[in-house]
Coordinates of C-alpha atoms in Angstrom, one line a residue:
M1140 CA 109.0 60.6 64.2
N1141 CA 106.6 63.0 62.6
F1142 CA 103.2 61.3 62.2
L1143 CA 102.3 63.7 59.4
D1144 CA 104.5 61.6 57.2
Y1145 CA 102.4 58.4 57.6
T1146 CA 98.8 57.2 57.1
L1147 CA 97.4 54.7 59.6
E1148 CA 97.8 51.9 57.0
E1149 CA 101.4 52.8 56.5
L1150 CA 102.1 52.8 60.3
H1151 CA 100.3 49.5 60.6
E1152 CA 102.3 47.9 57.7
K1153 CA 105.6 48.9 59.4
L1154 CA 104.4 47.3 62.7
V1155 CA 103.3 44.1 61.0
N1156 CA 106.6 43.9 59.0
K1157 CA 108.5 44.5 62.3
E1158 CA 110.3 47.6 61.0
W1159 CA 109.6 49.0 64.4
T1160 CA 107.8 47.7 67.5
A1161 CA 104.8 49.1 69.3
V1162 CA 107.0 50.2 72.2
E1163 CA 109.3 52.1 69.8
L1164 CA 106.3 53.7 68.2
I1165 CA 104.9 54.8 71.6
E1166 CA 108.3 56.0 72.8
S1167 CA 108.5 58.2 69.6
V1168 CA 105.2 59.8 70.5
Y1169 CA 106.5 60.9 73.9
E1170 CA 109.7 62.1 72.3
K1171 CA 107.7 64.2 69.8
I1172 CA 105.5 65.6 72.6
E1173 CA 108.6 66.5 74.6
E1174 CA 110.1 68.2 71.5
T1175 CA 107.0 70.3 70.5
D1176 CA 104.4 70.5 73.3
E1177 CA 106.1 73.3 75.2
K1178 CA 105.2 75.5 72.2
V1179 CA 101.9 73.9 71.3
G1180 CA 100.4 73.1 74.7
A1181 CA 98.1 70.3 73.5
F1182 CA 98.3 67.8 76.3
L1183 CA 97.1 68.2 79.9
T1184 CA 97.9 64.7 81.2
L1185 CA 100.3 62.0 79.9
N1186 CA 100.0 58.3 80.9
K1187 CA 103.4 57.1 79.7
E1188 CA 103.8 54.1 81.9
E1189 CA 100.4 52.7 81.1
A1190 CA 100.9 53.3 77.4
L1191 CA 104.3 51.6 77.3
E1192 CA 102.9 48.7 79.2
A1193 CA 100.0 48.4 76.7
A1194 CA 102.6 48.6 73.9
R1195 CA 104.7 45.8 75.4
E1196 CA 101.6 43.7 75.7
A1197 CA 100.8 44.4 72.0
D1198 CA 104.4 43.4 71.0
K1199 CA 104.2 40.2 73.1
N1200 CA 100.8 39.2 71.6
G1201 CA 101.8 40.2 68.1
I1202 CA 100.2 42.9 65.9
D1203 CA 97.0 41.7 64.3
P1204 CA 97.7 42.0 60.5
N1205 CA 93.9 42.2 59.9
N1206 CA 93.4 45.1 62.4
I1207 CA 94.8 48.4 61.1
L1208 CA 94.5 50.2 64.4
S1209 CA 96.3 47.5 66.4
G1210 CA 99.3 49.0 68.4
L1211 CA 98.7 52.6 67.1
P1212 CA 98.7 55.7 69.5
V1213 CA 95.7 57.9 70.1
G1214 CA 95.0 61.0 72.2
I1215 CA 91.7 61.7 74.0
K1216 CA 90.0 65.0 74.6
D1217 CA 89.9 65.6 78.3
N1218 CA 86.1 65.6 78.6
I1219 CA 86.0 61.9 77.7
S1220 CA 86.4 59.5 80.7
T1221 CA 89.5 57.4 80.9
K1222 CA 89.8 54.8 83.6
G1223 CA 92.6 55.6 86.1
V1224 CA 93.7 58.7 84.1
R1225 CA 92.9 62.2 85.3
T1226 CA 90.0 63.7 83.4
T1227 CA 89.5 67.4 84.1
A1228 CA 87.3 68.9 81.4
A1229 CA 90.0 71.7 81.6
S1230 CA 88.2 73.0 84.7
K1231 CA 89.3 73.8 88.2
M1232 CA 86.1 72.0 89.2
L1233 CA 87.5 68.6 88.1
E1234 CA 91.2 69.4 88.3
D1235 CA 92.0 66.2 90.3
F1236 CA 89.1 64.0 89.1
V1237 CA 90.1 60.4 88.1
P1238 CA 87.3 58.3 86.6
V1239 CA 86.8 54.7 87.5
Y1240 CA 85.6 53.7 84.0
D1241 CA 86.3 54.3 80.4
A1242 CA 84.0 56.0 78.0
T1243 CA 82.5 53.6 75.5
A1244 CA 84.4 55.3 72.6
V1245 CA 87.7 54.8 74.6
E1246 CA 86.8 51.2 75.4
K1247 CA 86.1 50.5 71.7
L1248 CA 89.5 52.0 70.7
K1249 CA 91.2 49.8 73.3
Q1250 CA 89.4 46.8 72.0
A1251 CA 90.6 47.7 68.5
G1252 CA 94.2 47.7 69.9
M1253 CA 94.8 51.4 70.0
I1254 CA 96.9 52.8 72.8
S1255 CA 95.9 56.0 74.6
V1256 CA 98.9 58.2 75.3
G1257 CA 97.3 61.1 77.1
K1258 CA 94.5 63.7 77.6
L1259 CA 94.1 66.8 75.4
N1260 CA 93.2 70.4 76.3
L1261 CA 89.9 72.0 75.5
D1262 CA 87.7 75.0 76.4
E1263 CA 86.4 74.4 79.9
F1264 CA 83.5 71.8 79.8
A1265 CA 83.7 72.2 75.9
M1266 CA 82.3 75.7 76.1
G1267 CA 84.2 77.9 73.7
G1268 CA 85.7 78.2 70.2
S1269 CA 89.3 78.8 70.8
T1270 CA 90.5 76.7 73.7
E1271 CA 91.3 79.9 75.5
N1272 CA 88.6 79.1 78.1
S1273 CA 90.7 76.2 79.5
A1274 CA 91.5 76.8 83.2
L1275 CA 94.7 74.8 82.9
K1276 CA 96.8 76.0 79.9
T1277 CA 96.7 77.8 76.5
T1278 CA 97.0 75.7 73.4
R1279 CA 98.4 77.2 70.2
N1280 CA 98.0 76.5 66.5
P1281 CA 101.0 74.7 65.0
W1282 CA 100.6 76.6 61.7
D1283 CA 101.1 79.9 63.6
L1284 CA 101.8 79.9 67.3
T1285 CA 100.2 83.3 67.7
K1286 CA 96.8 81.9 66.5
V1287 CA 94.2 79.8 68.3
P1288 CA 93.8 76.1 67.2
G1289 CA 90.0 76.5 67.4
G1290 CA 87.7 75.0 70.0
S1291 CA 86.5 73.5 72.0
S1292 CA 88.6 70.5 70.8
G1293 CA 91.7 72.6 70.3
G1294 CA 94.1 70.3 72.0
S1295 CA 92.9 67.3 70.0
A1296 CA 93.4 69.2 66.7
A1297 CA 96.7 70.8 67.7
A1298 CA 98.3 67.4 68.7
V1299 CA 97.5 65.8 65.4
A1300 CA 98.4 68.9 63.3
A1301 CA 101.8 69.1 65.2
G1302 CA 102.5 65.5 64.3
Q1303 CA 102.6 64.4 67.9
I1304 CA 100.0 61.6 67.3
P1305 CA 98.2 60.3 64.2
V1306 CA 94.7 60.3 65.7
S1307 CA 92.7 62.0 68.4
L1308 CA 89.1 62.0 69.7
G1309 CA 87.2 65.2 70.1
S1310 CA 83.6 66.1 70.8
D1311 CA 81.3 68.4 68.7
T1312 CA 78.3 70.2 70.3
G1313 CA 78.1 73.2 67.9
G1314 CA 81.2 72.8 65.7
S1315 CA 83.9 71.8 68.2
I1316 CA 85.5 69.2 65.9
R1317 CA 84.9 70.8 62.5
Q1318 CA 86.1 74.3 63.4
P1319 CA 89.4 73.2 65.0
A1320 CA 89.9 70.8 62.0
S1321 CA 89.4 73.7 59.7
F1322 CA 91.8 76.0 61.6
T1323 CA 94.6 73.3 61.8
G1324 CA 94.3 71.7 58.3
L1325 CA 92.9 68.4 59.4
V1326 CA 90.0 66.0 58.7
G1327 CA 87.4 66.2 61.5
M1328 CA 84.1 64.3 61.6
K1329 CA 81.0 65.2 63.5
P1330 CA 79.0 61.9 63.1
T1331 CA 75.2 61.7 63.1
Y1332 CA 73.7 62.2 66.6
G1333 CA 73.6 58.6 68.0
R1334 CA 76.2 57.1 65.8
V1335 CA 78.8 57.1 68.6
S1336 CA 77.9 56.4 72.2
R1337 CA 78.0 59.4 74.5
Y1338 CA 78.5 57.2 77.6
G1339 CA 81.6 58.6 79.4
L1340 CA 81.5 62.0 77.7
I1341 CA 81.1 64.7 80.3
A1342 CA 77.8 66.2 79.3
F1343 CA 77.5 69.8 77.9
G1344 CA 74.4 69.7 75.6
S1345 CA 73.0 66.2 75.7
S1346 CA 70.9 66.5 72.6
L1347 CA 73.8 68.0 70.6
D1348 CA 77.0 66.4 71.9
Q1349 CA 78.8 63.8 69.7
I1350 CA 82.2 62.2 69.8
G1351 CA 84.3 62.1 66.6
P1352 CA 87.8 61.6 65.3
F1353 CA 90.6 64.0 64.1
T1354 CA 93.0 62.6 61.5
R1355 CA 95.3 63.7 58.7
T1356 CA 93.5 61.9 55.9
V1357 CA 89.9 61.0 55.0
K1358 CA 90.4 57.2 55.0
D1359 CA 92.2 57.3 58.4
N1360 CA 89.1 59.1 59.7
A1361 CA 86.8 56.5 58.4
L1362 CA 88.8 53.7 59.9
V1363 CA 88.6 55.3 63.4
L1364 CA 84.9 56.0 63.0
N1365 CA 84.5 52.3 62.2
A1366 CA 86.0 51.4 65.6
I1367 CA 84.1 53.8 67.8
S1368 CA 80.6 53.5 66.2
G1369 CA 77.8 51.2 67.3
T1370 CA 74.9 50.5 69.6
D1371 CA 75.5 51.0 73.3
D1372 CA 73.1 49.9 76.0
K1373 CA 74.6 52.5 78.3
D1374 CA 73.4 55.3 76.0
S1375 CA 69.7 55.3 75.3
T1376 CA 70.2 57.7 72.4
S1377 CA 72.7 55.5 70.5
Y1378 CA 71.6 54.2 67.1
R1379 CA 70.1 50.7 67.1
G1380 CA 70.7 50.0 63.4
E1381 CA 73.7 48.3 61.7
T1382 CA 77.0 50.1 61.5
P1383 CA 78.5 49.9 58.0
D1384 CA 82.1 49.8 57.0
F1385 CA 82.8 53.5 56.3
T1386 CA 85.7 52.7 54.0
E1387 CA 83.6 50.6 51.7
N1388 CA 83.2 52.3 48.3
I1389 CA 85.3 55.2 49.6
D1390 CA 87.2 55.2 46.3
K1391 CA 84.0 55.0 44.1
G1392 CA 84.3 58.7 43.0
V1393 CA 81.6 61.3 42.7
K1394 CA 80.4 60.8 39.1
G1395 CA 76.7 61.2 39.1
L1396 CA 76.6 62.5 42.7
R1397 CA 74.4 65.5 43.3
I1398 CA 76.2 68.1 45.5
G1399 CA 74.0 70.8 47.1
V1400 CA 75.4 74.3 47.6
P1401 CA 73.4 76.1 50.4
K1402 CA 73.2 79.7 49.3
E1403 CA 72.9 81.0 52.9
Y1404 CA 76.4 79.6 53.7
F1405 CA 78.1 81.8 51.0
H1406 CA 76.9 85.1 52.4
E1407 CA 78.5 88.3 53.7
D1408 CA 79.5 86.6 57.1
A1409 CA 82.2 84.7 55.1
K1410 CA 84.4 87.7 55.5
E1411 CA 87.4 86.2 54.0
T1412 CA 86.8 86.0 50.3
A1413 CA 89.7 83.4 50.1
I1414 CA 87.4 81.0 52.0
V1415 CA 84.5 81.3 49.6
S1416 CA 86.9 81.2 46.7
S1417 CA 88.6 78.0 47.9
V1418 CA 85.2 76.3 48.4
R1419 CA 84.0 77.4 45.0
Q1420 CA 87.2 76.0 43.4
A1421 CA 86.6 72.7 45.2
L1422 CA 83.1 72.7 43.7
D1423 CA 84.6 73.3 40.3
E1424 CA 86.9 70.3 40.9
Y1425 CA 83.9 68.1 41.8
K1426 CA 82.2 69.3 38.6
K1427 CA 85.2 68.1 36.6
M1428 CA 85.0 64.7 38.3
G1429 CA 81.4 64.3 37.1
A1430 CA 79.3 65.5 40.1
E1431 CA 76.2 67.7 39.5
I1432 CA 76.2 71.0 41.4
V1433 CA 72.8 72.1 42.6
E1434 CA 72.0 75.3 44.6
V1435 CA 69.7 74.7 47.6
S1436 CA 68.3 76.8 50.4
L1437 CA 68.5 76.4 54.2
P1438 CA 66.4 79.5 55.0
H1439 CA 66.0 78.9 58.7
S1440 CA 69.8 78.5 59.3
K1441 CA 69.8 82.2 60.2
Y1442 CA 68.1 81.2 63.5
G1443 CA 70.9 78.7 64.2
I1444 CA 73.0 80.8 66.5
P1445 CA 70.2 82.1 68.9
A1446 CA 68.5 78.7 68.9
Y1447 CA 71.7 76.8 69.6
Y1448 CA 72.9 79.0 72.4
I1449 CA 69.5 78.9 74.1
I1450 CA 69.2 75.1 73.8
A1451 CA 72.8 74.3 74.6
S1452 CA 73.0 76.6 77.5
S1453 CA 69.7 75.3 78.9
E1454 CA 71.0 71.7 78.7
A1455 CA 74.3 72.8 80.2
S1456 CA 72.7 74.5 83.2
S1457 CA 70.9 71.3 83.9
N1458 CA 73.9 69.0 83.3
L1459 CA 76.3 71.1 85.4
Q1460 CA 74.0 71.0 88.5
R1461 CA 75.8 67.9 89.6
F1462 CA 79.0 69.8 90.3
D1463 CA 77.8 71.0 93.8
G1464 CA 81.0 70.8 95.9
I1465 CA 79.6 67.8 97.8
R1466 CA 79.7 64.5 95.7
Y1467 CA 82.9 65.1 93.7
G1468 CA 85.0 67.9 92.2
Y1469 CA 86.2 71.1 93.7
R1470 CA 85.0 72.3 97.1
S1471 CA 85.8 75.8 98.5
E1472 CA 87.8 75.8 101.7
N1473 CA 86.3 79.1 102.9
I1474 CA 82.8 77.8 103.9
N1475 CA 80.6 78.4 106.9
S1476 CA 77.3 76.9 105.8
L1477 CA 75.6 74.5 103.4
E1478 CA 74.8 77.5 101.1
D1479 CA 78.5 78.4 101.1
I1480 CA 79.4 74.9 99.9
Y1481 CA 77.1 75.3 96.9
V1482 CA 77.7 79.0 96.0
K1483 CA 81.4 79.3 96.7
S1484 CA 82.4 76.0 95.3
R1485 CA 80.6 76.7 92.0
S1486 CA 81.7 80.3 91.9
E1487 CA 85.4 79.4 92.4
G1488 CA 85.3 76.1 90.5
F1489 CA 83.7 77.3 87.2
G1490 CA 85.3 79.8 84.8
M1491 CA 83.6 82.9 83.4
E1492 CA 82.3 81.3 80.2
V1493 CA 80.8 78.3 82.0
K1494 CA 79.0 80.6 84.5
R1495 CA 77.8 82.8 81.6
R1496 CA 76.2 79.8 79.9
I1497 CA 74.7 78.4 83.1
M1498 CA 73.1 81.8 83.8
L1499 CA 71.8 82.1 80.2
G1500 CA 70.4 78.5 80.4
T1501 CA 68.8 79.0 83.8
F1502 CA 67.1 82.2 82.6
S1503 CA 65.8 80.5 79.4
L1504 CA 64.2 77.7 81.4
S1505 CA 62.8 79.9 84.2
S1506 CA 59.1 80.4 84.8
G1507 CA 57.7 83.1 82.6
F1508 CA 60.6 83.0 80.1
Y1509 CA 60.4 79.3 79.0
D1510 CA 57.8 79.9 76.2
A1511 CA 59.5 83.1 75.0
H1512 CA 63.0 81.5 74.8
F1513 CA 63.5 77.8 75.1
K1514 CA 60.2 76.8 73.4
K1515 CA 60.9 79.2 70.5
A1516 CA 64.4 77.9 70.1
A1517 CA 63.1 74.3 70.0
Q1518 CA 60.6 75.3 67.3
A1519 CA 63.4 77.0 65.3
R1520 CA 65.4 73.8 65.6
T1521 CA 62.6 71.8 64.1
L1522 CA 62.4 74.2 61.1
I1523 CA 66.2 73.9 60.6
R1524 CA 65.9 70.1 60.6
Q1525 CA 63.1 70.3 58.1
D1526 CA 65.3 72.5 55.8
F1527 CA 67.9 69.8 55.8
D1528 CA 65.4 67.1 55.1
K1529 CA 64.0 69.1 52.2
A1530 CA 67.5 69.7 50.8
F1531 CA 68.4 66.0 50.9
E1532 CA 65.3 65.2 48.8
Q1533 CA 67.2 67.0 46.0
V1534 CA 70.9 66.2 46.6
D1535 CA 73.2 63.5 48.1
V1536 CA 75.5 65.8 50.1
L1537 CA 75.9 69.5 50.9
V1538 CA 79.2 71.4 50.5
A1539 CA 79.9 74.7 52.3
P1540 CA 82.7 76.6 54.1
T1541 CA 83.3 75.3 57.7
T1542 CA 84.1 78.7 59.2
T1543 CA 83.8 82.4 58.3
S1544 CA 87.5 83.0 58.9
T1545 CA 90.8 81.3 59.3
A1546 CA 92.4 80.9 62.7
F1547 CA 92.4 84.2 64.6
E1548 CA 94.8 85.7 67.0
I1549 CA 95.1 84.4 70.6
G1550 CA 93.2 87.0 72.6
G1551 CA 91.5 88.4 69.6
K1552 CA 87.9 87.4 70.5
I1553 CA 88.0 86.2 74.1
E1554 CA 86.8 89.5 75.5
D1555 CA 83.9 89.6 73.1
P1556 CA 81.6 86.6 73.7
L1557 CA 79.1 87.5 71.0
A1558 CA 81.9 87.6 68.3
M1559 CA 83.0 84.2 69.5
Y1560 CA 79.5 82.8 69.4
M1561 CA 78.9 84.2 65.9
A1562 CA 82.0 82.3 64.7
D1563 CA 79.9 79.2 64.9
V1564 CA 77.3 80.4 62.4
L1565 CA 78.1 77.8 59.8
T1566 CA 78.5 74.8 62.1
V1567 CA 75.7 74.9 64.6
P1568 CA 72.8 74.1 62.2
V1569 CA 74.3 70.7 61.7
N1570 CA 74.2 69.9 65.4
L1571 CA 70.6 71.2 65.8
A1572 CA 69.5 68.9 62.9
G1573 CA 71.5 66.0 64.1
V1574 CA 73.1 65.3 60.7
P1575 CA 76.7 64.3 60.0
S1576 CA 79.4 66.7 58.7
L1577 CA 83.0 66.3 57.9
S1578 CA 85.5 69.2 57.6
I1579 CA 88.4 68.7 55.2
P1580 CA 91.2 71.1 54.1
C1581 CA 90.5 72.9 50.8
G1582 CA 93.2 75.6 50.6
F1583 CA 95.2 78.3 52.4
S1584 CA 94.9 82.0 53.1
E1585 CA 98.1 83.8 54.2
G1586 CA 99.6 80.5 55.3
L1587 CA 96.6 79.4 57.4
P1588 CA 94.4 76.4 56.4
I1589 CA 90.9 76.7 55.1
G1590 CA 88.2 74.1 55.8
M1591 CA 85.3 72.9 53.7
Q1592 CA 82.5 70.9 55.3
I1593 CA 80.6 68.1 53.6
I1594 CA 77.2 67.5 55.2
G1595 CA 75.2 64.3 54.7
R1596 CA 71.9 62.6 55.4
P1597 CA 71.4 61.1 58.8
F1598 CA 73.5 58.0 59.1
D1599 CA 75.0 58.4 55.7
E1600 CA 78.6 59.0 56.7
Q1601 CA 79.7 56.7 53.9
T1602 CA 78.7 59.1 51.1
I1603 CA 80.4 62.0 53.0
Y1604 CA 83.7 60.0 53.2
R1605 CA 83.4 59.1 49.5
T1606 CA 82.9 62.7 48.5
A1607 CA 85.8 63.9 50.7
Y1608 CA 88.1 61.1 49.5
A1609 CA 87.6 62.0 45.9
Y1610 CA 88.5 65.7 46.6
E1611 CA 91.5 64.7 48.7
K1612 CA 92.9 62.5 46.0
A1613 CA 92.4 65.2 43.3
T1614 CA 94.3 67.9 45.3
N1615 CA 97.6 68.1 47.1
H1616 CA 96.9 70.0 50.3
L1617 CA 98.5 67.1 52.3
T1618 CA 101.9 68.1 51.0
K1619 CA 101.9 71.2 53.2
K1620 CA 102.8 70.9 56.9
P1621 CA 102.7 73.2 59.9
V1622 CA 105.7 75.4 60.3
F1623 CA 105.3 76.5 63.9
K1624 CA 105.6 80.1 62.9
G1625 CA 105.5 82.8 65.6
G1626 CA 107.4 80.8 68.2
E1627 CA 110.2 82.1 70.4

């Protein structure tokens, strides 16, 4: 089975009508993984026996006709805890770590009847933009196997794009859902900070991290966000308000909607004119549908990259202190003292990019440099948030390119950290401001997908989905499918 051929509602209907059983559906997942994952490399761990047992239970109890997610498969990014299933964060440090609890998002998907089939590759501890920083394997883009799938949630994106699974969960700290979604032609949502509980997500940047879904279609994405959203007493930063139905009014259209175009996002860094051209064409489409297009300014977004990398690295240096070679995780064998345990375990257990960010964060927080670096970055973050607040006084959503390029060659930027960091220039302001943003496909350049991000007011994911759905219905990008070009 190729899951690119079905929406979640269509899969659900076939289960309810007994055209196939949940067991047959899950078996087809593993058949597809066996057929394609040697090329793609999306999965790190498979839990076939547990998944088939859950499917047998679903068949025995009957598929809930009122619950679209019941009996459907899902893949989980490997920095999200899964009870009894290895969770590595794609790091040597946690290569054999098996959690004793589920992350809240995973728990909620299970309550909705979804069946987790395995864990997906990522950049180590979610630090990177290509999934090349994984200590365990390389993941490739199903559209062109010589290209990266994006990162850090590259495995989550590649698995859905390859048709292995219909849904996956990723995490987004500075673009790690939206950029891979853009590179692989998917719909990827970074919800408002606090919309989805972070409990069970291995922390990178605690004030920035957010879990979200990858899907093929906009409505599928909204259905999954419905399931994973909500207040969680285990996460003090989770939103205490009501969670709406994100599919409500999704088909209302965009007539009368005011769409903002941030001029700073259409600048010279968008090196591929095809990207800017595709987004401009999408804006023309919105205009035809009755939306009003308004130019706005986000002047402080130019400080996004330096502010983000100082704040995120500072939080990472603090969060990763727990990996000390004593409590859990990797411990060096070549030790002669307590200091050896700390120094050698961390030096051998962490990859180069993780160590680079720990060093940058520790420096930024150190005495004598805090005011010059971290404090300034925090002030820039406030200005960026205020820019978004001001823009949303004029418009309902913002539309802009997701990335400055399409998927690049494997090995193309890994030796140039600054080039890799600059690739996040259009995504990090959203995380610094804590607002929601969805990336959807809006065209192709030389056979590779182009992504467009729709940014909304805090906790107004509904309007984002409505805007994205209108465009998806007006265009035919879903008719194209990955071709696995460049394989042996």
